[in-house]
mmCIF file of N, CA and C in Angstrom:
data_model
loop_
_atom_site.group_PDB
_atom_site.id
_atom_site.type_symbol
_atom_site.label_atom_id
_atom_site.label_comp_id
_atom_site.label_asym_id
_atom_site.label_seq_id
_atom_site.Cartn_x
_atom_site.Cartn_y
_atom_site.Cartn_z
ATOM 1 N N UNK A 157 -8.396 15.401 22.433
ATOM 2 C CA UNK A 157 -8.726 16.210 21.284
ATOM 3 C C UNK A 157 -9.415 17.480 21.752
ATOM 4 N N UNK A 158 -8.549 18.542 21.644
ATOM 5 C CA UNK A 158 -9.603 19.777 21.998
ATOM 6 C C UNK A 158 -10.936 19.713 20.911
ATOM 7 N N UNK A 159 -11.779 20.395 21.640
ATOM 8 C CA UNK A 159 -12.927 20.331 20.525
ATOM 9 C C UNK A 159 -14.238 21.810 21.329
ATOM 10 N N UNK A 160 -14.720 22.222 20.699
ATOM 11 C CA UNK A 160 -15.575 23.274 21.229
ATOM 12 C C UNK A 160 -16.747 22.376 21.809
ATOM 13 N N UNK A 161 -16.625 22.740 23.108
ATOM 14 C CA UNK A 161 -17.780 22.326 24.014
ATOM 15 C C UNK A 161 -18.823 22.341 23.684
ATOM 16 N N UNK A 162 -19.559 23.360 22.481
ATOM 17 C CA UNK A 162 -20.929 23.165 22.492
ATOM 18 C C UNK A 162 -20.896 22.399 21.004
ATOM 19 N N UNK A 163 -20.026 22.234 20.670
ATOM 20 C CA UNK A 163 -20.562 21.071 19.404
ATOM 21 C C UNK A 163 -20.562 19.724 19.436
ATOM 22 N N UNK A 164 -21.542 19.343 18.888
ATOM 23 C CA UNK A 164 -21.670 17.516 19.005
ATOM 24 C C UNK A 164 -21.112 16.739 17.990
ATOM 25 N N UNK A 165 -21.270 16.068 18.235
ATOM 26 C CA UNK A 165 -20.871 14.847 17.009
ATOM 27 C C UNK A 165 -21.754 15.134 16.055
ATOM 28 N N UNK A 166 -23.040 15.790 15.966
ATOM 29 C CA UNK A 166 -23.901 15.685 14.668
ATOM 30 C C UNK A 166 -23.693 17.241 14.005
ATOM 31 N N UNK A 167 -22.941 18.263 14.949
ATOM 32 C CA UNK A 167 -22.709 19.545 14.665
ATOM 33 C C UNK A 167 -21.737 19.895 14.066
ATOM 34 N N UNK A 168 -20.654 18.638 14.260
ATOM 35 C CA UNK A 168 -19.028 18.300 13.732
ATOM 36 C C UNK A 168 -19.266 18.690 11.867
ATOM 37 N N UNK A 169 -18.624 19.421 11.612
ATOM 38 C CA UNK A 169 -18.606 20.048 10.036
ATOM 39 C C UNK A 169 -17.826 18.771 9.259
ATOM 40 N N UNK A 170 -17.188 18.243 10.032
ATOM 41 C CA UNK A 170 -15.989 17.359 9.354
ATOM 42 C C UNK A 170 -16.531 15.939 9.116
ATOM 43 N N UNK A 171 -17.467 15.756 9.827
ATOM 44 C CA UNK A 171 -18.420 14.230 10.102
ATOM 45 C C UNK A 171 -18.590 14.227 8.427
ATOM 46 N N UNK A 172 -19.119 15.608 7.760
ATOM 47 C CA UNK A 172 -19.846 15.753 6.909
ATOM 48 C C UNK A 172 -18.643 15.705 5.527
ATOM 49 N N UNK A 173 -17.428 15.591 5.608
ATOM 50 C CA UNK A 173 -16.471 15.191 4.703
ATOM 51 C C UNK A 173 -16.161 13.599 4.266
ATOM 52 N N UNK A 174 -16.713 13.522 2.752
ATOM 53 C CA UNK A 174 -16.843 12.505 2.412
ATOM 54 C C UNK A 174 -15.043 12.000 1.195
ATOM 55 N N UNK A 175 -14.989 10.925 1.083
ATOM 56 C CA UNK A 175 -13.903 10.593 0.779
ATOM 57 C C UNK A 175 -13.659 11.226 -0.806
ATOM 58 N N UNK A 176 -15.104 11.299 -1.552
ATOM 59 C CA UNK A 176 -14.941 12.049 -2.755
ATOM 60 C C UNK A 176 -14.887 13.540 -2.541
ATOM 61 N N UNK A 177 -14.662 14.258 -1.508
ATOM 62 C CA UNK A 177 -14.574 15.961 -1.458
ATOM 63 C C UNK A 177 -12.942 15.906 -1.322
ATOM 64 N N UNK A 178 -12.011 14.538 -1.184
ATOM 65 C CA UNK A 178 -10.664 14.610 -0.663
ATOM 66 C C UNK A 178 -9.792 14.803 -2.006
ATOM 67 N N UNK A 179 -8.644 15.206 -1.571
ATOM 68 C CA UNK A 179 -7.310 15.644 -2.806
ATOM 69 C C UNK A 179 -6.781 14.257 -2.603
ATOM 70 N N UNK A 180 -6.240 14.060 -4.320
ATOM 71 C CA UNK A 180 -5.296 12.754 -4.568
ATOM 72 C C UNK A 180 -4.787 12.292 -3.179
ATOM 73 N N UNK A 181 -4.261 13.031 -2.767
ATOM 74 C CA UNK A 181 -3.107 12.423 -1.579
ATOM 75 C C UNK A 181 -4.033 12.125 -0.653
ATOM 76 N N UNK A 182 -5.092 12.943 0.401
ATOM 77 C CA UNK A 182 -6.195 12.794 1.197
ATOM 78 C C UNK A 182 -7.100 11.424 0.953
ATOM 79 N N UNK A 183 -6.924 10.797 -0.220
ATOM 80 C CA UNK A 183 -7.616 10.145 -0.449
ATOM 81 C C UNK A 183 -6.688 8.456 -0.141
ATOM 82 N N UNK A 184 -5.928 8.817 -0.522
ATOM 83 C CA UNK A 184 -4.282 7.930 -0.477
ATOM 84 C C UNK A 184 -4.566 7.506 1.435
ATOM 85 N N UNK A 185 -4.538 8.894 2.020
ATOM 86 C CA UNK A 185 -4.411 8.566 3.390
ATOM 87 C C UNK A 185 -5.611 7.439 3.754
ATOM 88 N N UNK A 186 -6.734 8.081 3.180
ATOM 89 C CA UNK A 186 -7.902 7.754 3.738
ATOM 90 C C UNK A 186 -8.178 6.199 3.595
ATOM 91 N N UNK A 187 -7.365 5.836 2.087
ATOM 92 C CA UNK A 187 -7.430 4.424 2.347
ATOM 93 C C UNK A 187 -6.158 3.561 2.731
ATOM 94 N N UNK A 188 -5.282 3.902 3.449
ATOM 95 C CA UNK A 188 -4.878 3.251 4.023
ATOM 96 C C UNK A 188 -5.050 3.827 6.085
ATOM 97 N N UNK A 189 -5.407 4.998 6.408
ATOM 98 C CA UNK A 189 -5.671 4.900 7.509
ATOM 99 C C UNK A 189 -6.899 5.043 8.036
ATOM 100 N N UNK A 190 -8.281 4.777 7.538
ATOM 101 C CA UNK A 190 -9.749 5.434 7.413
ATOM 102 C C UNK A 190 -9.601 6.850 7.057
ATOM 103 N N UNK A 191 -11.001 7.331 6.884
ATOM 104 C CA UNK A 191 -11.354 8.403 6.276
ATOM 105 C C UNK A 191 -11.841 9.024 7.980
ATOM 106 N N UNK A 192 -11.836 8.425 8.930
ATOM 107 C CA UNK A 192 -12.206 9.620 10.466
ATOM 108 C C UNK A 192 -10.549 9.614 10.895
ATOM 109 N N UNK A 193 -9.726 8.909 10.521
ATOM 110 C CA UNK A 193 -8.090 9.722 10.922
ATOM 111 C C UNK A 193 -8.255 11.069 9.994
ATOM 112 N N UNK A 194 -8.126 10.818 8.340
ATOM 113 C CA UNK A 194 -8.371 12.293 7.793
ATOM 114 C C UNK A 194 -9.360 13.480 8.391
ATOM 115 N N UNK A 195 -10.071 12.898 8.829
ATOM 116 C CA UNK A 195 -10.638 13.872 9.485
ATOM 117 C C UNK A 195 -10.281 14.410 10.501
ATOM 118 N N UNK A 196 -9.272 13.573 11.387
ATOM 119 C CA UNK A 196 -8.982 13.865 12.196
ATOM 120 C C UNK A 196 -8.008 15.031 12.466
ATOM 121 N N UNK A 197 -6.591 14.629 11.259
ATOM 122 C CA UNK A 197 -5.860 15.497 10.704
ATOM 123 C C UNK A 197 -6.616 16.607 10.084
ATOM 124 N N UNK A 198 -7.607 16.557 9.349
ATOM 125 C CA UNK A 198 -8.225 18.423 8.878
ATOM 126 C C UNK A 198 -8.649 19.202 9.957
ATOM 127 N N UNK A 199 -9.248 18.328 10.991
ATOM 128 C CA UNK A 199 -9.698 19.362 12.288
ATOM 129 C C UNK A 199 -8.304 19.533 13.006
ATOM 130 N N UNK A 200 -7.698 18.889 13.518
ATOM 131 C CA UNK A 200 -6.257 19.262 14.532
ATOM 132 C C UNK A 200 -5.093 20.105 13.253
ATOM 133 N N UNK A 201 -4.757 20.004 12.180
ATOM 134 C CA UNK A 201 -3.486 20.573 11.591
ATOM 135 C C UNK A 201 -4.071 20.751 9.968
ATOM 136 N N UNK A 202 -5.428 21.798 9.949
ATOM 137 C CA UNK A 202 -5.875 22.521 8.910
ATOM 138 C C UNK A 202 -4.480 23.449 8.687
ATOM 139 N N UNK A 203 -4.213 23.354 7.197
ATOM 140 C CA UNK A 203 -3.460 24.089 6.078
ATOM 141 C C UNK A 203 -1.911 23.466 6.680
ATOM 142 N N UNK A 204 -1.448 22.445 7.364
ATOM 143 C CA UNK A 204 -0.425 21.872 7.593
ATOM 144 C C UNK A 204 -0.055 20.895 6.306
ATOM 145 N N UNK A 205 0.996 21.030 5.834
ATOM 146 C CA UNK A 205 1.885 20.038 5.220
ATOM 147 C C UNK A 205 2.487 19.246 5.632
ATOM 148 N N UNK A 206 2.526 17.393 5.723
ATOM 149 C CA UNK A 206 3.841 16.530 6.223
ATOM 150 C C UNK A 206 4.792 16.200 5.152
ATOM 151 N N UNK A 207 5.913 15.431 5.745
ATOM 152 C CA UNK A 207 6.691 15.477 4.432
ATOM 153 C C UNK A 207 6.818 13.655 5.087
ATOM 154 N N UNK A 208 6.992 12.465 4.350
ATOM 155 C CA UNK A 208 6.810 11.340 5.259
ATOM 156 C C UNK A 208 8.057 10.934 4.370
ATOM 157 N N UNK A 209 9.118 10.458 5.420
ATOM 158 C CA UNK A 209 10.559 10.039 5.053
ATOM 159 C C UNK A 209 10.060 8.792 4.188
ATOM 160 N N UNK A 210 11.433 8.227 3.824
ATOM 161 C CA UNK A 210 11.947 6.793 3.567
ATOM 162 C C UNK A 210 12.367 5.983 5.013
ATOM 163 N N UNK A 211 12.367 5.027 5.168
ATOM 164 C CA UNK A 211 12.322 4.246 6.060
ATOM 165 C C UNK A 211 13.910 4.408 6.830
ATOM 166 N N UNK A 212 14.705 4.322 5.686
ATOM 167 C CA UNK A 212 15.864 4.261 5.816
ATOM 168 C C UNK A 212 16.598 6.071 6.308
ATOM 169 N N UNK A 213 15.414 7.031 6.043
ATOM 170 C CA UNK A 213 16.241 7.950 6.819
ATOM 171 C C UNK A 213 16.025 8.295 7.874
ATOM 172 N N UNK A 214 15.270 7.812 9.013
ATOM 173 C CA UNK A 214 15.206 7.610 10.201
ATOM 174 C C UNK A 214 16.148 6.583 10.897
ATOM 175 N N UNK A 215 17.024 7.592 11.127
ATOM 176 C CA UNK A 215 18.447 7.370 11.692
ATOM 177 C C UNK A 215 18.719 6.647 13.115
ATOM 178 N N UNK A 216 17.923 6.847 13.790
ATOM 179 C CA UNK A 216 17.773 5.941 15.110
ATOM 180 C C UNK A 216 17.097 4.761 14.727
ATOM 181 N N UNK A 217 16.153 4.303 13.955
ATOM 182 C CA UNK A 217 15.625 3.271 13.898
ATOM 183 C C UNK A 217 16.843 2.426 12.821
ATOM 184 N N UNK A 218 17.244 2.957 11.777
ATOM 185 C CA UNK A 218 18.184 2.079 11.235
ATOM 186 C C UNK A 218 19.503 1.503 12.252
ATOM 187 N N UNK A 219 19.744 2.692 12.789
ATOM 188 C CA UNK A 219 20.910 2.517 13.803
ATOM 189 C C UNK A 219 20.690 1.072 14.866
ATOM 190 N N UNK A 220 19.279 1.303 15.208
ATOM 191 C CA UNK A 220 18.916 0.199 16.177
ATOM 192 C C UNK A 220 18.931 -1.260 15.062
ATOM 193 N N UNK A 221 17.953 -1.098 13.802
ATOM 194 C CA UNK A 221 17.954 -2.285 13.431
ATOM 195 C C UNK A 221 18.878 -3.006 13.108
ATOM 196 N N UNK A 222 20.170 -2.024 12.754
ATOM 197 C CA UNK A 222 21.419 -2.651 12.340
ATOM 198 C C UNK A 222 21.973 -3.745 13.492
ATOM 199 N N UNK A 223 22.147 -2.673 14.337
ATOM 200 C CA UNK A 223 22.931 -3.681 15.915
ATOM 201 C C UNK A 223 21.963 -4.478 16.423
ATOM 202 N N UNK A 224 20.337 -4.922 15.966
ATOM 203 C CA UNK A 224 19.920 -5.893 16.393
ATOM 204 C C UNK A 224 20.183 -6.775 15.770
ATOM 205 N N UNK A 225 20.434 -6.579 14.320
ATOM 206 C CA UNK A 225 20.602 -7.639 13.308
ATOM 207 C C UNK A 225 21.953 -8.215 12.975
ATOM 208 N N UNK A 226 23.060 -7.893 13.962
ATOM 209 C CA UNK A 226 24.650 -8.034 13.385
ATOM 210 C C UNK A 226 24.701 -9.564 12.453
ATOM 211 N N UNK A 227 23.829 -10.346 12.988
ATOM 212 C CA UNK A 227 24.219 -11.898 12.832
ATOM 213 C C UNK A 227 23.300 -11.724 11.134
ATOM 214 N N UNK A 228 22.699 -11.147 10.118
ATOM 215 C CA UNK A 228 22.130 -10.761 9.025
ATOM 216 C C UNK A 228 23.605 -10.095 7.999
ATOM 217 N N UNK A 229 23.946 -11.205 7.196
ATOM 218 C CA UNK A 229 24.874 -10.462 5.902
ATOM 219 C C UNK A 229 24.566 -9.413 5.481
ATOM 220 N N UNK A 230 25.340 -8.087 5.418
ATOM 221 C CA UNK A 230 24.959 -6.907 4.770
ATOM 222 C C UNK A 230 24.467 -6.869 3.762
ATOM 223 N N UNK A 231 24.175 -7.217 3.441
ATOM 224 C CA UNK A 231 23.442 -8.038 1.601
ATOM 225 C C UNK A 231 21.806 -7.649 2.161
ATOM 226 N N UNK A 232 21.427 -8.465 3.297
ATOM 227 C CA UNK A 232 20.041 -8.590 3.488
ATOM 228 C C UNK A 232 19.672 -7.440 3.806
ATOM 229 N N UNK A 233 20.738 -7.084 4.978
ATOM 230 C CA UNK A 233 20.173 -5.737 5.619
ATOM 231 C C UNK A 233 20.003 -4.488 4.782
ATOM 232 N N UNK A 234 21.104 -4.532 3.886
ATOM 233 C CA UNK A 234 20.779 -3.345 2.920
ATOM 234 C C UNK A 234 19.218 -3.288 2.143
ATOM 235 N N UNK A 235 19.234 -4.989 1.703
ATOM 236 C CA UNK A 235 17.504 -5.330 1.301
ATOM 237 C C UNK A 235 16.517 -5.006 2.378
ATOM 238 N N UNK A 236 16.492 -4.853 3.098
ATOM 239 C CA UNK A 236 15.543 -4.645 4.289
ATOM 240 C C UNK A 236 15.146 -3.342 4.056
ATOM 241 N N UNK A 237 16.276 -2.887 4.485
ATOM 242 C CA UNK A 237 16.084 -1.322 4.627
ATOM 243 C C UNK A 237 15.894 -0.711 3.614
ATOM 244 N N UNK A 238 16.480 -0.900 2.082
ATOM 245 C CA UNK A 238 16.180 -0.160 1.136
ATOM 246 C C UNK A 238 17.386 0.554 0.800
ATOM 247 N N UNK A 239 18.142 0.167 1.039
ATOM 248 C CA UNK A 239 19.646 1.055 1.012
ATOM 249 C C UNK A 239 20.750 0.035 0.282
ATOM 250 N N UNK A 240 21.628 0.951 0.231
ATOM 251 C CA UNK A 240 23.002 -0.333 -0.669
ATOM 252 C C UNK A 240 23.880 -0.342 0.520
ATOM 253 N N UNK A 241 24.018 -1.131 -0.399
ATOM 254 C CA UNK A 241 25.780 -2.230 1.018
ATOM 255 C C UNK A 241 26.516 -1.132 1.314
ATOM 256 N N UNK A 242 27.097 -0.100 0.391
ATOM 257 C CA UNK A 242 27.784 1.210 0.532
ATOM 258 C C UNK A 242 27.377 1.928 1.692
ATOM 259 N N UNK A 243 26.230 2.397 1.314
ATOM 260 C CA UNK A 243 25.379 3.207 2.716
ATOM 261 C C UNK A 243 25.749 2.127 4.257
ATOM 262 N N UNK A 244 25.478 1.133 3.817
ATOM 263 C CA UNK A 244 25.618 0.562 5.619
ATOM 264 C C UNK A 244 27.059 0.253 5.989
ATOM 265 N N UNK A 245 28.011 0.235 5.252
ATOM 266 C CA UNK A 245 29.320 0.099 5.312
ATOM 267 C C UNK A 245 29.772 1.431 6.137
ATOM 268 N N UNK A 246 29.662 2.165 5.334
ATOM 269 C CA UNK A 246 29.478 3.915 5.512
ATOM 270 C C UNK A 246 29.082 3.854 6.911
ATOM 271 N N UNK A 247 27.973 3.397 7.033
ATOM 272 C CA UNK A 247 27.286 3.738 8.346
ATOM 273 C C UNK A 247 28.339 2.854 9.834
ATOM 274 N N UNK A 248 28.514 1.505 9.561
ATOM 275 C CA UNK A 248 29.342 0.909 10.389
ATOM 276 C C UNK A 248 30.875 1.453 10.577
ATOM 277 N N UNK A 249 31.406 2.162 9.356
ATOM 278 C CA UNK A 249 32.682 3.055 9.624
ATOM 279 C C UNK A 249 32.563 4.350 10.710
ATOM 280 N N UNK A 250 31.651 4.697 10.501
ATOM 281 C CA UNK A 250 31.438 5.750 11.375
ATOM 282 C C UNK A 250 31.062 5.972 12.773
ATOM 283 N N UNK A 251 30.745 4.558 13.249
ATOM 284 C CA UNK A 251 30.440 3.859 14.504
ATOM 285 C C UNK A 251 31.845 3.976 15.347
ATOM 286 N N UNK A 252 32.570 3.393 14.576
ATOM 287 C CA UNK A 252 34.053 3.322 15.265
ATOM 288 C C UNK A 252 34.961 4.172 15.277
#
């Protein structure tokens, strides 16, 4: 973590950000990853926006889970992932 050499942990501005100074979403983070990750994110990527996919559009990880799972009826796998039988059909046509 870069951080300015002459500040401490008690000099840290961000120490001093409490979970009620956070926006709807900031607050969302904070309880599911603590409130010193948010902090962590305001000091490293101040005025940054993420955009956080669906599971299913991370294309290498579906790709992998599919061919780990061949022996899983497309039924399930579509349940897994969040997708319809169409989409993974789709997806196995295009393999070949």
């Amino acid at each position: 973590m870069a951080k300015n050499i002459n500040q401490t942990h008690e000099t840290d501005i961000f120490n001093l950000v409490k979970e009620n100074d956070l926006t709807p979403d900031l607050i969302l983070m904070a309880d599911i990853c603590g409130l010193e990750a948010v902090r962590q994110m305001l000091r490293q990527f101040p005025g940054m926006g993420f955009y956080i996919p669906k599971l299913s559009r991370l294309d290498s990880f579906v790709n992998r889970y599919i061919k780990d799972n061949l022996h899983k009826p497309v039924k399930i796998l579509a349940k897994d992932l969040n997708v319809s039988e169409q989409y993974l059909k789709k997806l196995c046509r295009e393999w070949r």
